[in-house]
Amino acid sequence: MNAIYEKPLNKILLVEDEEDIRTIAQIALEDIGKFNVNYCESGKEALQQALVFDPDLILMDMMMPGMDGVTTLQELRKYPSLEKTPVVFMTARAQTREMDEYIKLGAIDVIPKPFDPMTLAQTLRSIWEKAHGF
Amino acid sequence: MDSETKAKFVDLFEDYSKNLPEKIQYIDELAKRLQDQWDADLFSEFYRKVHSLHGSAGVYGYIVLKQLADGLEAYLKPFLASSVDLKALNFQKITSDINALKKAWHDTSSEKALSIFLKSNIITGDAGEKNEKNSNHRR
């Protein structure tokens, strides 16, 4: 069992450039999920924030201007403190083949867009628990 | 969901709905500019705006808009690859798809979208479909 999962999911870094989606995801995670959420709008900001915020999990959009989700994940992994931080991608156009590719690259799961704001928090908890081996 | 959270969601929905025509209009403008003069950066922005609409419309309960944007995005996606001949881009199809987006916005009842968004029948009751047909369509 990986030590990184041996605690309840609490701190989530939300990385999403689209304000319409970021705001609703933030409310869903904070108000419904009762998580401690920090957010940012780009991969570059995610690198900076992740180092300071030390999230339990990063929920990240795949398609962002500048660094996309995959590039950001690869950059995150260069920092020892973020080497094992679980990353969950959100994407609107993922085929099964692409989703498998994201998992191979180190994401622990992929949430398709549109996501359901009412169940987003529970979905993340389930992903976390599955990764924990509950 | 408590009433405070629900109020936040409803506010977000209203903001999103208010700005939707502008988003679709911008997509239309980008398509027209691309048709007049090809520009790779402009095409990337055009694709991203369609992608964004695809992702957000579904979250906010605008299912038909989401499906139409999905179709347009699927058509555009291969053209992001540098090896694809951009001359093959069919602007007649793109214009037709954008017109379908506009029509879908016009025809969709915001009450129904809100009901889907909140996953509840509180707004429209069980007669959601009927309400959609009879609701105050925009414009």
mmCIF file of C-alpha atoms in Angstrom:
data_model
loop_
_atom_site.group_PDB
_atom_site.id
_atom_site.type_symbol
_atom_site.label_atom_id
_atom_site.label_comp_id
_atom_site.label_asym_id
_atom_site.label_seq_id
_atom_site.Cartn_x
_atom_site.Cartn_y
_atom_site.Cartn_z
ATOM 1 C CA MET A 1 0.000 0.000 0.000
ATOM 2 C CA ASN A 2 1.322 3.406 -0.919
ATOM 3 C CA ALA A 3 1.831 5.658 2.109
ATOM 4 C CA ILE A 4 0.558 8.656 0.194
ATOM 5 C CA TYR A 5 -2.994 7.283 0.394
ATOM 6 C CA GLU A 6 -2.952 6.391 4.072
ATOM 7 C CA LYS A 7 -4.984 9.395 5.135
ATOM 8 C CA PRO A 8 -8.403 10.780 4.276
ATOM 9 C CA LEU A 9 -8.625 12.929 1.185
ATOM 10 C CA ASN A 10 -8.632 16.568 2.279
ATOM 11 C CA LYS A 11 -6.469 18.965 0.287
ATOM 12 C CA ILE A 12 -7.257 19.236 -3.403
ATOM 13 C CA LEU A 13 -5.535 21.438 -5.947
ATOM 14 C CA LEU A 14 -7.960 22.207 -8.761
ATOM 15 C CA VAL A 15 -6.316 23.182 -12.042
ATOM 16 C CA GLU A 16 -8.785 24.446 -14.631
ATOM 17 C CA ASP A 17 -8.475 27.374 -17.012
ATOM 18 C CA GLU A 18 -12.197 27.683 -17.730
ATOM 19 C CA GLU A 19 -13.782 29.856 -15.061
ATOM 20 C CA ASP A 20 -17.282 28.444 -15.639
ATOM 21 C CA ILE A 21 -16.063 24.959 -14.853
ATOM 22 C CA ARG A 22 -13.504 25.889 -12.223
ATOM 23 C CA THR A 23 -16.015 27.793 -10.105
ATOM 24 C CA ILE A 24 -18.606 25.071 -10.148
ATOM 25 C CA ALA A 25 -16.028 22.386 -9.394
ATOM 26 C CA GLN A 26 -14.677 24.473 -6.542
ATOM 27 C CA ILE A 27 -18.125 24.890 -4.969
ATOM 28 C CA ALA A 28 -18.872 21.207 -5.492
ATOM 29 C CA LEU A 29 -15.640 20.186 -3.779
ATOM 30 C CA GLU A 30 -15.788 22.745 -0.965
ATOM 31 C CA ASP A 31 -19.492 22.904 -0.145
ATOM 32 C CA ILE A 32 -20.574 19.362 -0.940
ATOM 33 C CA GLY A 33 -17.297 17.504 -0.429
ATOM 34 C CA LYS A 34 -16.058 19.659 2.465
ATOM 35 C CA PHE A 35 -12.555 19.519 1.016
ATOM 36 C CA ASN A 36 -9.849 22.112 1.458
ATOM 37 C CA VAL A 37 -9.498 23.392 -2.100
ATOM 38 C CA ASN A 38 -6.947 25.636 -3.745
ATOM 39 C CA TYR A 39 -7.304 26.436 -7.394
ATOM 40 C CA CYS A 40 -5.267 27.807 -10.255
ATOM 41 C CA GLU A 41 -5.771 28.467 -13.932
ATOM 42 C CA SER A 42 -2.724 27.010 -15.658
ATOM 43 C CA GLY A 43 -0.133 24.269 -15.533
ATOM 44 C CA LYS A 44 2.549 26.799 -14.701
ATOM 45 C CA GLU A 45 0.593 28.064 -11.702
ATOM 46 C CA ALA A 46 -0.117 24.470 -10.691
ATOM 47 C CA LEU A 47 3.600 23.768 -10.338
ATOM 48 C CA GLN A 48 4.042 26.768 -8.065
ATOM 49 C CA GLN A 49 0.914 26.157 -5.989
ATOM 50 C CA ALA A 50 1.450 22.427 -5.601
ATOM 51 C CA LEU A 51 4.850 22.989 -4.024
ATOM 52 C CA VAL A 52 3.379 25.371 -1.443
ATOM 53 C CA PHE A 53 -0.068 23.826 -0.878
ATOM 54 C CA ASP A 54 1.155 20.225 -0.831
ATOM 55 C CA PRO A 55 -2.186 18.775 -1.986
ATOM 56 C CA ASP A 56 -3.347 15.249 -1.293
ATOM 57 C CA LEU A 57 -4.630 15.120 -4.849
ATOM 58 C CA ILE A 58 -4.518 17.276 -7.961
ATOM 59 C CA LEU A 59 -7.641 17.501 -10.117
ATOM 60 C CA MET A 60 -6.518 18.884 -13.440
ATOM 61 C CA ASP A 61 -8.038 19.764 -16.773
ATOM 62 C CA MET A 62 -6.332 18.067 -19.679
ATOM 63 C CA MET A 63 -6.626 20.801 -22.257
ATOM 64 C CA MET A 64 -5.222 24.095 -21.068
ATOM 65 C CA PRO A 65 -3.415 26.867 -22.912
ATOM 66 C CA GLY A 66 0.346 26.807 -22.447
ATOM 67 C CA MET A 67 1.165 23.595 -20.633
ATOM 68 C CA ASP A 68 -1.496 20.943 -21.139
ATOM 69 C CA GLY A 69 -2.347 18.404 -18.457
ATOM 70 C CA VAL A 70 0.155 15.775 -19.555
ATOM 71 C CA THR A 71 3.037 18.262 -19.732
ATOM 72 C CA THR A 72 2.088 19.652 -16.329
ATOM 73 C CA LEU A 73 2.008 16.150 -14.863
ATOM 74 C CA GLN A 74 5.463 15.431 -16.281
ATOM 75 C CA GLU A 75 6.781 18.684 -14.817
ATOM 76 C CA LEU A 76 5.177 17.971 -11.422
ATOM 77 C CA ARG A 77 6.946 14.621 -11.298
ATOM 78 C CA LYS A 78 10.347 16.317 -11.508
ATOM 79 C CA TYR A 79 9.894 17.622 -7.946
ATOM 80 C CA PRO A 80 10.621 14.968 -5.303
ATOM 81 C CA SER A 81 7.816 16.261 -3.054
ATOM 82 C CA LEU A 82 5.289 15.897 -5.887
ATOM 83 C CA GLU A 83 6.640 12.694 -7.331
ATOM 84 C CA LYS A 84 3.758 10.629 -5.978
ATOM 85 C CA THR A 85 0.982 13.175 -5.604
ATOM 86 C CA PRO A 86 -2.077 11.563 -7.215
ATOM 87 C CA VAL A 87 -3.327 13.369 -10.288
ATOM 88 C CA VAL A 88 -6.834 12.976 -11.722
ATOM 89 C CA PHE A 89 -7.467 14.402 -15.163
ATOM 90 C CA MET A 90 -10.700 15.967 -16.380
ATOM 91 C CA THR A 91 -11.285 15.851 -20.087
ATOM 92 C CA ALA A 92 -14.152 16.337 -22.500
ATOM 93 C CA ARG A 93 -12.910 14.339 -25.441
ATOM 94 C CA ALA A 94 -11.089 11.316 -24.121
ATOM 95 C CA GLN A 95 -11.457 8.042 -25.925
ATOM 96 C CA THR A 96 -10.735 4.849 -23.987
ATOM 97 C CA ARG A 97 -7.346 4.614 -25.688
ATOM 98 C CA GLU A 98 -6.454 8.162 -24.588
ATOM 99 C CA MET A 99 -7.677 7.529 -21.057
ATOM 100 C CA ASP A 100 -5.461 4.434 -20.852
ATOM 101 C CA GLU A 101 -2.579 6.548 -22.076
ATOM 102 C CA TYR A 102 -3.164 9.118 -19.326
ATOM 103 C CA ILE A 103 -3.163 6.376 -16.713
ATOM 104 C CA LYS A 104 0.100 5.036 -18.106
ATOM 105 C CA LEU A 105 1.578 8.522 -17.853
ATOM 106 C CA GLY A 106 0.811 8.566 -14.132
ATOM 107 C CA ALA A 107 -2.733 9.811 -13.655
ATOM 108 C CA ILE A 108 -4.653 7.665 -11.189
ATOM 109 C CA ASP A 109 -7.949 8.236 -12.992
ATOM 110 C CA VAL A 110 -9.768 10.317 -15.575
ATOM 111 C CA ILE A 111 -13.077 12.095 -15.013
ATOM 112 C CA PRO A 112 -14.964 12.774 -18.233
ATOM 113 C CA LYS A 113 -16.503 16.176 -18.846
ATOM 114 C CA PRO A 114 -19.224 17.085 -18.395
ATOM 115 C CA PHE A 115 -18.905 15.940 -14.820
ATOM 116 C CA ASP A 116 -21.819 15.967 -12.440
ATOM 117 C CA PRO A 117 -21.223 18.740 -9.876
ATOM 118 C CA MET A 118 -23.498 16.984 -7.392
ATOM 119 C CA THR A 119 -21.383 13.824 -7.385
ATOM 120 C CA LEU A 120 -17.918 15.171 -8.203
ATOM 121 C CA ALA A 121 -16.767 15.092 -4.583
ATOM 122 C CA GLN A 122 -17.989 11.526 -4.096
ATOM 123 C CA THR A 123 -16.352 10.476 -7.352
ATOM 124 C CA LEU A 124 -13.018 11.817 -6.135
ATOM 125 C CA ARG A 125 -13.449 10.095 -2.772
ATOM 126 C CA SER A 126 -14.129 6.828 -4.562
ATOM 127 C CA ILE A 127 -11.051 7.266 -6.731
ATOM 128 C CA TRP A 128 -8.997 8.025 -3.651
ATOM 129 C CA GLU A 129 -10.341 4.983 -1.794
ATOM 130 C CA LYS A 130 -9.802 2.735 -4.793
ATOM 131 C CA ALA A 131 -6.209 3.931 -5.011
ATOM 132 C CA HIS A 132 -5.904 3.290 -1.272
ATOM 133 C CA GLY A 133 -7.195 -0.218 -1.721
ATOM 134 C CA PHE A 134 -10.293 0.186 0.451
ATOM 135 C CA MET B 1 -27.239 19.828 -0.771
ATOM 136 C CA ASP B 2 -28.009 22.664 1.625
ATOM 137 C CA SER B 3 -29.909 25.770 0.543
ATOM 138 C CA GLU B 4 -26.798 27.952 0.596
ATOM 139 C CA THR B 5 -24.954 25.646 -1.799
ATOM 140 C CA LYS B 6 -28.011 25.380 -3.987
ATOM 141 C CA ALA B 7 -28.246 29.178 -4.143
ATOM 142 C CA LYS B 8 -24.599 29.325 -5.228
ATOM 143 C CA PHE B 9 -25.253 26.784 -7.964
ATOM 144 C CA VAL B 10 -28.324 28.662 -9.161
ATOM 145 C CA ASP B 11 -26.344 31.925 -9.278
ATOM 146 C CA LEU B 12 -23.626 30.220 -11.290
ATOM 147 C CA PHE B 13 -26.198 28.738 -13.633
ATOM 148 C CA GLU B 14 -27.794 32.128 -14.198
ATOM 149 C CA ASP B 15 -24.446 33.753 -14.932
ATOM 150 C CA TYR B 16 -23.535 30.972 -17.319
ATOM 151 C CA SER B 17 -26.892 31.148 -19.088
ATOM 152 C CA LYS B 18 -26.642 34.914 -19.419
ATOM 153 C CA ASN B 19 -23.222 34.635 -21.061
ATOM 154 C CA LEU B 20 -23.998 31.695 -23.347
ATOM 155 C CA PRO B 21 -25.198 33.732 -26.352
ATOM 156 C CA GLU B 22 -22.000 35.757 -26.212
ATOM 157 C CA LYS B 23 -19.909 32.570 -26.164
ATOM 158 C CA ILE B 24 -21.712 31.162 -29.201
ATOM 159 C CA GLN B 25 -21.467 34.494 -30.973
ATOM 160 C CA TYR B 26 -17.726 34.599 -30.362
ATOM 161 C CA ILE B 27 -17.360 31.100 -31.813
ATOM 162 C CA ASP B 28 -19.273 32.317 -34.860
ATOM 163 C CA GLU B 29 -17.027 35.370 -35.190
ATOM 164 C CA LEU B 30 -13.886 33.256 -34.964
ATOM 165 C CA ALA B 31 -15.192 30.923 -37.679
ATOM 166 C CA LYS B 32 -15.906 33.886 -39.963
ATOM 167 C CA ARG B 33 -12.464 35.369 -39.357
ATOM 168 C CA LEU B 34 -10.873 32.006 -40.119
ATOM 169 C CA GLN B 35 -12.856 31.717 -43.299
ATOM 170 C CA ASP B 36 -11.639 35.152 -44.378
ATOM 171 C CA GLN B 37 -8.034 34.521 -43.472
ATOM 172 C CA TRP B 38 -6.467 31.351 -42.154
ATOM 173 C CA ASP B 39 -4.424 31.687 -38.983
ATOM 174 C CA ALA B 40 -3.164 28.729 -36.957
ATOM 175 C CA ASP B 41 -3.384 30.541 -33.616
ATOM 176 C CA LEU B 42 -6.899 31.677 -34.422
ATOM 177 C CA PHE B 43 -7.863 28.119 -35.279
ATOM 178 C CA SER B 44 -6.456 26.934 -31.929
ATOM 179 C CA GLU B 45 -8.552 29.544 -30.163
ATOM 180 C CA PHE B 46 -11.605 28.568 -32.203
ATOM 181 C CA TYR B 47 -11.096 24.915 -31.288
ATOM 182 C CA ARG B 48 -10.592 25.773 -27.630
ATOM 183 C CA LYS B 49 -13.796 27.810 -27.480
ATOM 184 C CA VAL B 50 -15.777 24.953 -29.011
ATOM 185 C CA HIS B 51 -14.078 22.535 -26.621
ATOM 186 C CA SER B 52 -14.907 24.831 -23.733
ATOM 187 C CA LEU B 53 -18.562 25.024 -24.739
ATOM 188 C CA HIS B 54 -18.666 21.249 -25.043
ATOM 189 C CA GLY B 55 -17.278 20.832 -21.532
ATOM 190 C CA SER B 56 -19.277 23.540 -19.817
ATOM 191 C CA ALA B 57 -22.691 23.230 -21.520
ATOM 192 C CA GLY B 58 -23.077 19.674 -20.286
ATOM 193 C CA VAL B 59 -22.093 20.583 -16.741
ATOM 194 C CA TYR B 60 -24.735 23.329 -16.690
ATOM 195 C CA GLY B 61 -27.503 21.118 -18.039
ATOM 196 C CA TYR B 62 -27.558 22.318 -21.658
ATOM 197 C CA ILE B 63 -27.472 18.811 -23.048
ATOM 198 C CA VAL B 64 -28.349 19.554 -26.693
ATOM 199 C CA LEU B 65 -25.773 22.336 -26.848
ATOM 200 C CA LYS B 66 -23.238 19.976 -25.347
ATOM 201 C CA GLN B 67 -23.979 17.322 -27.964
ATOM 202 C CA LEU B 68 -23.751 19.793 -30.839
ATOM 203 C CA ALA B 69 -20.507 21.284 -29.546
ATOM 204 C CA ASP B 70 -19.171 17.756 -29.105
ATOM 205 C CA GLY B 71 -19.904 17.018 -32.767
ATOM 206 C CA LEU B 72 -18.212 20.204 -33.956
ATOM 207 C CA GLU B 73 -15.227 19.602 -31.714
ATOM 208 C CA ALA B 74 -14.866 16.051 -33.010
ATOM 209 C CA TYR B 75 -14.861 17.408 -36.548
ATOM 210 C CA LEU B 76 -12.254 20.076 -35.744
ATOM 211 C CA LYS B 77 -9.911 18.000 -33.621
ATOM 212 C CA PRO B 78 -8.006 16.253 -36.460
ATOM 213 C CA PHE B 79 -7.193 19.656 -37.927
ATOM 214 C CA LEU B 80 -5.101 20.478 -34.864
ATOM 215 C CA ALA B 81 -2.501 18.033 -36.169
ATOM 216 C CA SER B 82 0.028 19.758 -38.410
ATOM 217 C CA SER B 83 -0.071 16.946 -40.955
ATOM 218 C CA VAL B 84 -3.737 17.499 -41.804
ATOM 219 C CA ASP B 85 -4.551 19.545 -44.896
ATOM 220 C CA LEU B 86 -6.318 22.610 -43.595
ATOM 221 C CA LYS B 87 -7.813 23.276 -47.009
ATOM 222 C CA ALA B 88 -10.063 20.321 -46.304
ATOM 223 C CA LEU B 89 -11.786 22.285 -43.556
ATOM 224 C CA ASN B 90 -15.440 22.529 -44.561
ATOM 225 C CA PHE B 91 -16.685 25.953 -43.551
ATOM 226 C CA GLN B 92 -20.146 25.200 -44.837
ATOM 227 C CA LYS B 93 -20.386 22.408 -42.277
ATOM 228 C CA ILE B 94 -18.879 24.619 -39.569
ATOM 229 C CA THR B 95 -21.370 27.410 -40.293
ATOM 230 C CA SER B 96 -24.207 24.916 -40.275
ATOM 231 C CA ASP B 97 -23.050 23.511 -36.932
ATOM 232 C CA ILE B 98 -22.765 26.985 -35.434
ATOM 233 C CA ASN B 99 -26.258 27.839 -36.647
ATOM 234 C CA ALA B 100 -27.442 24.651 -34.957
ATOM 235 C CA LEU B 101 -25.793 25.845 -31.738
ATOM 236 C CA LYS B 102 -27.636 29.146 -31.989
ATOM 237 C CA LYS B 103 -30.926 27.392 -32.653
ATOM 238 C CA ALA B 104 -30.362 24.992 -29.755
ATOM 239 C CA TRP B 105 -29.745 27.926 -27.448
ATOM 240 C CA HIS B 106 -32.898 29.597 -28.686
ATOM 241 C CA ASP B 107 -34.989 26.445 -28.310
ATOM 242 C CA THR B 108 -33.711 25.295 -24.942
ATOM 243 C CA SER B 109 -35.667 26.211 -21.877
ATOM 244 C CA SER B 110 -33.413 27.477 -19.122
ATOM 245 C CA GLU B 111 -35.835 25.972 -16.588
ATOM 246 C CA LYS B 112 -35.241 22.528 -18.043
ATOM 247 C CA ALA B 113 -31.477 23.070 -18.141
ATOM 248 C CA LEU B 114 -31.531 24.206 -14.515
ATOM 249 C CA SER B 115 -33.562 21.168 -13.571
ATOM 250 C CA ILE B 116 -31.030 18.882 -15.252
ATOM 251 C CA PHE B 117 -28.202 20.851 -13.700
ATOM 252 C CA LEU B 118 -29.619 20.450 -10.203
ATOM 253 C CA LYS B 119 -30.803 16.888 -10.928
ATOM 254 C CA SER B 120 -34.153 17.739 -9.486
ATOM 255 C CA ASN B 121 -37.751 18.092 -10.549
ATOM 256 C CA ILE B 122 -38.315 20.981 -8.177
ATOM 257 C CA ILE B 123 -38.113 23.576 -10.923
ATOM 258 C CA THR B 124 -40.111 21.970 -13.698
ATOM 259 C CA GLY B 125 -41.879 19.148 -11.920
ATOM 260 C CA ASP B 126 -42.517 15.858 -13.665
ATOM 261 C CA ALA B 127 -43.770 17.710 -16.708
ATOM 262 C CA GLY B 128 -40.301 18.906 -17.598
ATOM 263 C CA GLU B 129 -40.614 17.970 -21.278
ATOM 264 C CA LYS B 130 -43.985 19.664 -21.502
ATOM 265 C CA ASN B 131 -42.616 22.723 -19.768
ATOM 266 C CA GLU B 132 -39.745 22.848 -22.226
ATOM 267 C CA LYS B 133 -42.174 22.995 -25.129
ATOM 268 C CA ASN B 134 -44.366 25.585 -23.465
ATOM 269 C CA SER B 135 -41.769 27.603 -21.659
ATOM 270 C CA ASN B 136 -40.831 31.167 -22.396
ATOM 271 C CA HIS B 137 -38.325 30.591 -25.119
ATOM 272 C CA ARG B 138 -35.793 33.301 -25.485
ATOM 273 C CA ARG B 139 -36.322 36.077 -27.983
#
